[in-house]
mmCIF file of C-alpha atoms and ligand atoms in Angstrom:
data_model
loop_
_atom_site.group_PDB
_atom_site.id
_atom_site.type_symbol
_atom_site.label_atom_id
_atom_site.label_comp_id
_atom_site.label_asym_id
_atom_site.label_seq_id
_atom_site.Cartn_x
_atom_site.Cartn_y
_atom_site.Cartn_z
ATOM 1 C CA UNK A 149 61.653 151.125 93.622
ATOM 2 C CA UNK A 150 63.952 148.439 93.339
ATOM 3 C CA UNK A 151 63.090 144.180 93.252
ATOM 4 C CA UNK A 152 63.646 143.749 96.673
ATOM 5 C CA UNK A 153 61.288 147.072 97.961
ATOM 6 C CA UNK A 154 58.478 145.869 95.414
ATOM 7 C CA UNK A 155 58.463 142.519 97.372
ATOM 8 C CA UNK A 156 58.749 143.855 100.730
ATOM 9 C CA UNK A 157 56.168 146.472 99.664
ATOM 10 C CA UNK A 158 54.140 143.286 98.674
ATOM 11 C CA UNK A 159 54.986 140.755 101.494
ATOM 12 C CA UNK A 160 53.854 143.338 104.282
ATOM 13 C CA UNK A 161 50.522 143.393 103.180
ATOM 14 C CA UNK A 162 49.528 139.423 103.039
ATOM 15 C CA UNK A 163 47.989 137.473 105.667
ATOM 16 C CA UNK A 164 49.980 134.783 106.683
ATOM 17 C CA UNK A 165 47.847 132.305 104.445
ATOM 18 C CA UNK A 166 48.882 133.887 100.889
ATOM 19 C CA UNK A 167 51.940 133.032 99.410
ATOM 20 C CA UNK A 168 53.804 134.936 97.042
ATOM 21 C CA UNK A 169 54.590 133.033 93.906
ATOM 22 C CA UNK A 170 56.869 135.581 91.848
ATOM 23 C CA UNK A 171 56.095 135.344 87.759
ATOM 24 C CA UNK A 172 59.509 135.833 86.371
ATOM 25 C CA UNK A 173 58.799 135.217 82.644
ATOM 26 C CA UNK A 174 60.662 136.831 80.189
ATOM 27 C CA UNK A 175 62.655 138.571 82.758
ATOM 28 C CA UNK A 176 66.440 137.633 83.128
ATOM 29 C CA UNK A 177 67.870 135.739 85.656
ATOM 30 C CA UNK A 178 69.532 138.844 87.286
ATOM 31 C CA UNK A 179 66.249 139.562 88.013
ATOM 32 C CA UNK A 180 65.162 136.407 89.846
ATOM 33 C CA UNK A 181 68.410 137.087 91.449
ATOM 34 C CA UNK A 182 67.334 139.966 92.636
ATOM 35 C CA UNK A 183 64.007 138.480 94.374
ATOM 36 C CA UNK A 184 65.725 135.481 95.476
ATOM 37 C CA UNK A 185 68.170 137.561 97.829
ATOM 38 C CA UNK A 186 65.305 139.429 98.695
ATOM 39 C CA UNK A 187 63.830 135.932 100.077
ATOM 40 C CA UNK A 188 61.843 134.969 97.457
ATOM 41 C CA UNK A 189 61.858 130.647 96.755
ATOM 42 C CA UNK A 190 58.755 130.254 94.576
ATOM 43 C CA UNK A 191 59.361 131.505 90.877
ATOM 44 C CA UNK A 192 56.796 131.420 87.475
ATOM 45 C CA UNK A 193 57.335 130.592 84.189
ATOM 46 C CA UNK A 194 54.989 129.948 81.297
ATOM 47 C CA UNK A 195 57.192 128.658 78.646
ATOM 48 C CA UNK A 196 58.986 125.298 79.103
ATOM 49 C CA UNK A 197 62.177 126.106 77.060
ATOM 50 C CA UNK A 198 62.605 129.528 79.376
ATOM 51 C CA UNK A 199 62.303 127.713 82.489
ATOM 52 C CA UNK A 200 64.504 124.403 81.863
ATOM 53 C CA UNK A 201 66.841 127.307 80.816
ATOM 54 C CA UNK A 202 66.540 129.177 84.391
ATOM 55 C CA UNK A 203 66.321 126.025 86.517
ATOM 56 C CA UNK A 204 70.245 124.981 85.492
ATOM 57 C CA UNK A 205 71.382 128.311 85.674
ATOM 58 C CA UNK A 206 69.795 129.284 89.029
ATOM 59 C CA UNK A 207 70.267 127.525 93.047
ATOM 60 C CA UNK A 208 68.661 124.604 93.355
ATOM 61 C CA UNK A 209 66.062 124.867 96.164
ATOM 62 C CA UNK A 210 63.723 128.056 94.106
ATOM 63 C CA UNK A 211 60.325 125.948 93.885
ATOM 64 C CA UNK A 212 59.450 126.421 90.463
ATOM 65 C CA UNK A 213 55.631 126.540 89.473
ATOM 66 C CA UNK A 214 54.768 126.086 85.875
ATOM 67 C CA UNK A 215 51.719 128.737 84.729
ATOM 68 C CA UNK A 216 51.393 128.657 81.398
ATOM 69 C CA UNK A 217 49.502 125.866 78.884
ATOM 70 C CA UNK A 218 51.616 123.134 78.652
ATOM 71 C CA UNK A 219 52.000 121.077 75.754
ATOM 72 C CA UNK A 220 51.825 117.122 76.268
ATOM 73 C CA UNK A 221 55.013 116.583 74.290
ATOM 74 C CA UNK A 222 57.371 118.773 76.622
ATOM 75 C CA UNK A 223 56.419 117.616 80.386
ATOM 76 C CA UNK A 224 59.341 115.476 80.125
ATOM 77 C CA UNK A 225 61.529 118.277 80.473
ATOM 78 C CA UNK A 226 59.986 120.069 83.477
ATOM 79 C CA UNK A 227 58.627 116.610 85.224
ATOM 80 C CA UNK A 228 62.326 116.063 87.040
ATOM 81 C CA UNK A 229 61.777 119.134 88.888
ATOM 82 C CA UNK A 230 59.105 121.456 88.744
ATOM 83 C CA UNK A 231 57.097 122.350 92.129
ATOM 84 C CA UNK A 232 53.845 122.784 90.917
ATOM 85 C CA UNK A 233 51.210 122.605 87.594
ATOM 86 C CA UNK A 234 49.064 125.377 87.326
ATOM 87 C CA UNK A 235 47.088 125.060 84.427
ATOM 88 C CA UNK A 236 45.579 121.901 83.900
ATOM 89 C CA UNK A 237 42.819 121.822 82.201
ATOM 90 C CA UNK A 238 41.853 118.496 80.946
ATOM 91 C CA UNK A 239 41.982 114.495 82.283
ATOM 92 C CA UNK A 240 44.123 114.091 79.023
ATOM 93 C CA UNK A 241 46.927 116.565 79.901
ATOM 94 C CA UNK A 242 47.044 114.854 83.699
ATOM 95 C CA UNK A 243 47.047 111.702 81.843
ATOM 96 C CA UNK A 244 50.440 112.568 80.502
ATOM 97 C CA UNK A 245 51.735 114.513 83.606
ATOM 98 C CA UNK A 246 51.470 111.274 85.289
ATOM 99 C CA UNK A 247 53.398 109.193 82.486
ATOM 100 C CA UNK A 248 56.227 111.303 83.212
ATOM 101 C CA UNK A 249 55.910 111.695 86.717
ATOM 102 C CA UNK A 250 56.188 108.174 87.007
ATOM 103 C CA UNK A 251 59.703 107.944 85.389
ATOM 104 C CA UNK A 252 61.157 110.023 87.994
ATOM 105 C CA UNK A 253 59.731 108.095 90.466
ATOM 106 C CA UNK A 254 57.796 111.402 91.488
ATOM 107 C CA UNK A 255 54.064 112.813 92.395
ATOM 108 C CA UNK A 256 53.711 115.835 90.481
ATOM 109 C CA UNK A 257 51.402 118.637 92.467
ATOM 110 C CA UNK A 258 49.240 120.108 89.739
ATOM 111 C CA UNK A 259 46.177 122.359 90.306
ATOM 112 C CA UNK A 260 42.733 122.183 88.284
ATOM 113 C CA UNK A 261 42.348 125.433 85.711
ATOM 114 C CA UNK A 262 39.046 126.895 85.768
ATOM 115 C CA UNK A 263 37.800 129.312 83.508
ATOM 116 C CA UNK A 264 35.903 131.966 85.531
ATOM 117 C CA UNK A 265 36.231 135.151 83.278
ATOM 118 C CA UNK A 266 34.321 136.398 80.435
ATOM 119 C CA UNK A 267 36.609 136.098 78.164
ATOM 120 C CA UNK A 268 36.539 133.512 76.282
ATOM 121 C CA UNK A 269 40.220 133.486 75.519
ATOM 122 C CA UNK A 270 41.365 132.374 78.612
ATOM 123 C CA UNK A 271 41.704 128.641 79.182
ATOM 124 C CA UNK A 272 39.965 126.017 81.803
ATOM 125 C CA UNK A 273 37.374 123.926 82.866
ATOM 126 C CA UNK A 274 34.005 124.548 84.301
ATOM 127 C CA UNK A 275 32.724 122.881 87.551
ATOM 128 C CA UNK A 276 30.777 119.830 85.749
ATOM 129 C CA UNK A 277 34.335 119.147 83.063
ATOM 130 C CA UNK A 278 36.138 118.900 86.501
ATOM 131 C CA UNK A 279 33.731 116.794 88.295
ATOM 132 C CA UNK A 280 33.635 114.617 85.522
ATOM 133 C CA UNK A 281 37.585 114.253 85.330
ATOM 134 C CA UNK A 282 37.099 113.165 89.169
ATOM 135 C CA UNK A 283 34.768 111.293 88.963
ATOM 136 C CA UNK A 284 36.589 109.172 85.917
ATOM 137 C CA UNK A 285 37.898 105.248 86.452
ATOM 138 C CA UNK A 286 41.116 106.703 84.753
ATOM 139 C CA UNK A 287 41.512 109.479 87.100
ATOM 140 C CA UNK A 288 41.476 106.817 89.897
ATOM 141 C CA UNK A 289 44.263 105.076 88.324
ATOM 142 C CA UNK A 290 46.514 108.273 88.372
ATOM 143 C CA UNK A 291 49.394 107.799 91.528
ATOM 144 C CA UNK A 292 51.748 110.315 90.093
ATOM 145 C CA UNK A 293 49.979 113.215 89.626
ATOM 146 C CA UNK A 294 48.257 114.792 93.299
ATOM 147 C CA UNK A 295 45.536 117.662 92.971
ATOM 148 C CA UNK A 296 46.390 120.004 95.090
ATOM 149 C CA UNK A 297 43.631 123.067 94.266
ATOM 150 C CA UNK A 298 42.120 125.401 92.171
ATOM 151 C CA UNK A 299 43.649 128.193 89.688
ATOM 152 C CA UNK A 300 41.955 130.699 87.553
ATOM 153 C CA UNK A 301 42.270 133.734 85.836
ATOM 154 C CA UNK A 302 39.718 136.903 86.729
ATOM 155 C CA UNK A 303 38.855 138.956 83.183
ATOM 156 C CA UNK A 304 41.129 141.691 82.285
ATOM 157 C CA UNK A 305 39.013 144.609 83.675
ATOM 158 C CA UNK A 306 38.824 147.702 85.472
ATOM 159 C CA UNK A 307 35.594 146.195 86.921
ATOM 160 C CA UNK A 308 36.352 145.600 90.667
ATOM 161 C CA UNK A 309 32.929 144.179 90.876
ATOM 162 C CA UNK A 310 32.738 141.484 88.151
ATOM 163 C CA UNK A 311 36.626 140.094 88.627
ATOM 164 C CA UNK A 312 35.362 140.065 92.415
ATOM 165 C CA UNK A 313 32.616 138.082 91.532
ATOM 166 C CA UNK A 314 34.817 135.675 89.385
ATOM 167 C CA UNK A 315 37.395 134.543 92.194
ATOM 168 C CA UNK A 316 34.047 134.562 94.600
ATOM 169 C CA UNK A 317 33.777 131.609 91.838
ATOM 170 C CA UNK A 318 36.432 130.310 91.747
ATOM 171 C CA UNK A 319 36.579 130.147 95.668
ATOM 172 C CA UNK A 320 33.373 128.776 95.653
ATOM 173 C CA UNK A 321 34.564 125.774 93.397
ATOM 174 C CA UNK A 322 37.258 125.196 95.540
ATOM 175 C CA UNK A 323 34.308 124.903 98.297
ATOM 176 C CA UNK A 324 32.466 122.438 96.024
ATOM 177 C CA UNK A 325 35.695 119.943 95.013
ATOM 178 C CA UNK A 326 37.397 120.052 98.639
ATOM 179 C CA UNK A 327 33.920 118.528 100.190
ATOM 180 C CA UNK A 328 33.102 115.823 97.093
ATOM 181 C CA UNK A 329 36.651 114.837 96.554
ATOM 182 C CA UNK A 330 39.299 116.103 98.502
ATOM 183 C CA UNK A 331 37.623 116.225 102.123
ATOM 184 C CA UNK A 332 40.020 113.477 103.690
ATOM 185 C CA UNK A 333 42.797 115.630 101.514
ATOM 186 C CA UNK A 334 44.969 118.265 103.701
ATOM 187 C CA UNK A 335 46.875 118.625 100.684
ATOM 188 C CA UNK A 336 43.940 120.222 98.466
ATOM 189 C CA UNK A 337 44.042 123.194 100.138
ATOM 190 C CA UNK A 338 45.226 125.904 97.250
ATOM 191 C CA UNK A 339 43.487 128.773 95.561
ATOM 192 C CA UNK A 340 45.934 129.949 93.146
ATOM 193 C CA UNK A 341 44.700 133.291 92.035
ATOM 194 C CA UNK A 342 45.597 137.037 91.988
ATOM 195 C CA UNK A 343 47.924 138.870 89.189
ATOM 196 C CA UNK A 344 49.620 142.425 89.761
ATOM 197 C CA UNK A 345 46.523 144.169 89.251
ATOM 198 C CA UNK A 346 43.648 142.365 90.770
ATOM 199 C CA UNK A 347 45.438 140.231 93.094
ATOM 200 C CA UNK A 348 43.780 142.775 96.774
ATOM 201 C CA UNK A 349 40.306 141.130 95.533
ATOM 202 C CA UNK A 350 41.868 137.724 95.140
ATOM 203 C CA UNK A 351 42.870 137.723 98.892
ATOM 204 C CA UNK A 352 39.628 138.939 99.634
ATOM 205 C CA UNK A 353 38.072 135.689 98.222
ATOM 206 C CA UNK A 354 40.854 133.517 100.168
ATOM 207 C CA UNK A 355 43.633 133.241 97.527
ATOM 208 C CA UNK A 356 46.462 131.217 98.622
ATOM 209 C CA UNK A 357 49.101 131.609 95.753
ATOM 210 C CA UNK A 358 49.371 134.926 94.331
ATOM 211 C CA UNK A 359 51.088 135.354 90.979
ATOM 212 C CA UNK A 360 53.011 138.944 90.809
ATOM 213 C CA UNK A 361 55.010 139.290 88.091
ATOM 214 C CA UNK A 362 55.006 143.291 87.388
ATOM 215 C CA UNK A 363 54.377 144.407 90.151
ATOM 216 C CA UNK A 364 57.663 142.780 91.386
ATOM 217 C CA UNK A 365 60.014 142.981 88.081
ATOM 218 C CA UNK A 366 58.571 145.978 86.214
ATOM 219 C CA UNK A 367 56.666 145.998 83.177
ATOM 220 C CA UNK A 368 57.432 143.864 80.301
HETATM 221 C C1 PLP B 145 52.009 136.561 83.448
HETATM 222 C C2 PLP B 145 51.088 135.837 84.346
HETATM 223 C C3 PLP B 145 50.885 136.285 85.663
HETATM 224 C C4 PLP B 145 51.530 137.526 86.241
HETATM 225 O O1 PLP B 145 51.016 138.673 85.664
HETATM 226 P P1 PLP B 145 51.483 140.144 86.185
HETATM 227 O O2 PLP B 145 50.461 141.030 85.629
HETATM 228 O O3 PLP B 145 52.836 140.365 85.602
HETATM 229 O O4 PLP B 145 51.507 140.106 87.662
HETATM 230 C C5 PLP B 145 50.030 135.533 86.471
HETATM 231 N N1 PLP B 145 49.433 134.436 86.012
HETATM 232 C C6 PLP B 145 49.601 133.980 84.766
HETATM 233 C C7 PLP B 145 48.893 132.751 84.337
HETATM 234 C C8 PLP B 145 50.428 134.673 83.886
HETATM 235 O O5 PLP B 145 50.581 134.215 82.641
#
């Protein structure tokens, strides 16, 4: 199947509340070409380098969402443009987000990492880290930076059950956060979850931002 079947094969199965967000790393930008006449605005990257590289290169109104762990000493090269933060994980990287932010003049959209699978590889906070970070007189002091969900990662498994129960998790953080902090917030309203291969349970547990990179591009 070609780009543009994979994402119509996609897009005809989401409710109208999930939003496709495709992952193009490492793929070239004939590729995101490829999606982007097919529709597609919202593009991934997880290496800062690759997507400053894409961003000049491709049109000017893709959204681009940054996925992957970002170092402190290289948001001043995405903080002109990018669309949205993924992965942050600590009061200390939003800390910096907002330095830069506030150069441009900009709020930078960034969503609160969460570590929800077994795996002890994969990066994030728990619930208490993030109520903490919330709950901090620096946090308060923060106008260039804007929270604007929840992402996490499911283990790599063939275990419907237990990556089920991790984005029930997740979605049950979201739960938590929106009513302590963000109740007077429309725009904390995002549950980025949901990969290629797990991403039917994500919607299940009300995913709003689905990151497909395979199953749109191929394998890498
Ligand atoms: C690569 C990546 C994805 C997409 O994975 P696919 O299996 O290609 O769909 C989603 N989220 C993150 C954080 C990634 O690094």
């Amino acid at each position: 199947m070609s780009i543009a079947q994979n994402i119509q094969h996609i897009q005809t199965g989401l409710p109208p509340t999930a939003h496709l967000v495709a992952v193009s790393k490492t793929f070239p930008e004939s590729h995101i070409e490829q999606a982007y006449a097919a529709g597609v605005r919202d593009f991934a990257e997880n290496k800062v380098q690759e997507l400053v590289r894409k961003y000049e290169i491709l049109p000017k109104d893709i959204r681009w969402h940054f996925i992957g762990h970002l170092q402190t000493n290289k948001i001043k090269y995405i903080a002109p443009f990018v669309h949205l933060i993924h992965g942050v994980d600590s009061l200390k990287l939003l800390v910096a987000i907002n330095k830069e932010a506030a150069k441009y003049g900009r709020v930078i959209p960034c969503l609160l990492q969460f570590h929800i699978a077994q795996e002890d590889t994969k990066f994030g906070l728990t619930l208490a880290e993030s109520e903490e970070l919330l709950q901090s007189e620096e946090y308060k002091t923060l106008h260039h930076v804007e929270i604007h969900g929840v992402m996490g990662m499911a283990s790599f498994t063939n275990n419907e059950a237990q990556v089920s129960r991790e984005f029930a998790t997740l979605a049950e953080i979201f739960n938590t956060l929106k009513q302590r902090f963000f109740a007077d917030k429309p725009y904390f309203a995002e549950r980025s979850m949901g990969m290629s291969h797990d991403y039917h349970i994500a919607l299940q547990h009300g995913a709003t931002l689905l990151r497909i990179g395979s199953s749109i591009f191929g394998t890498r």
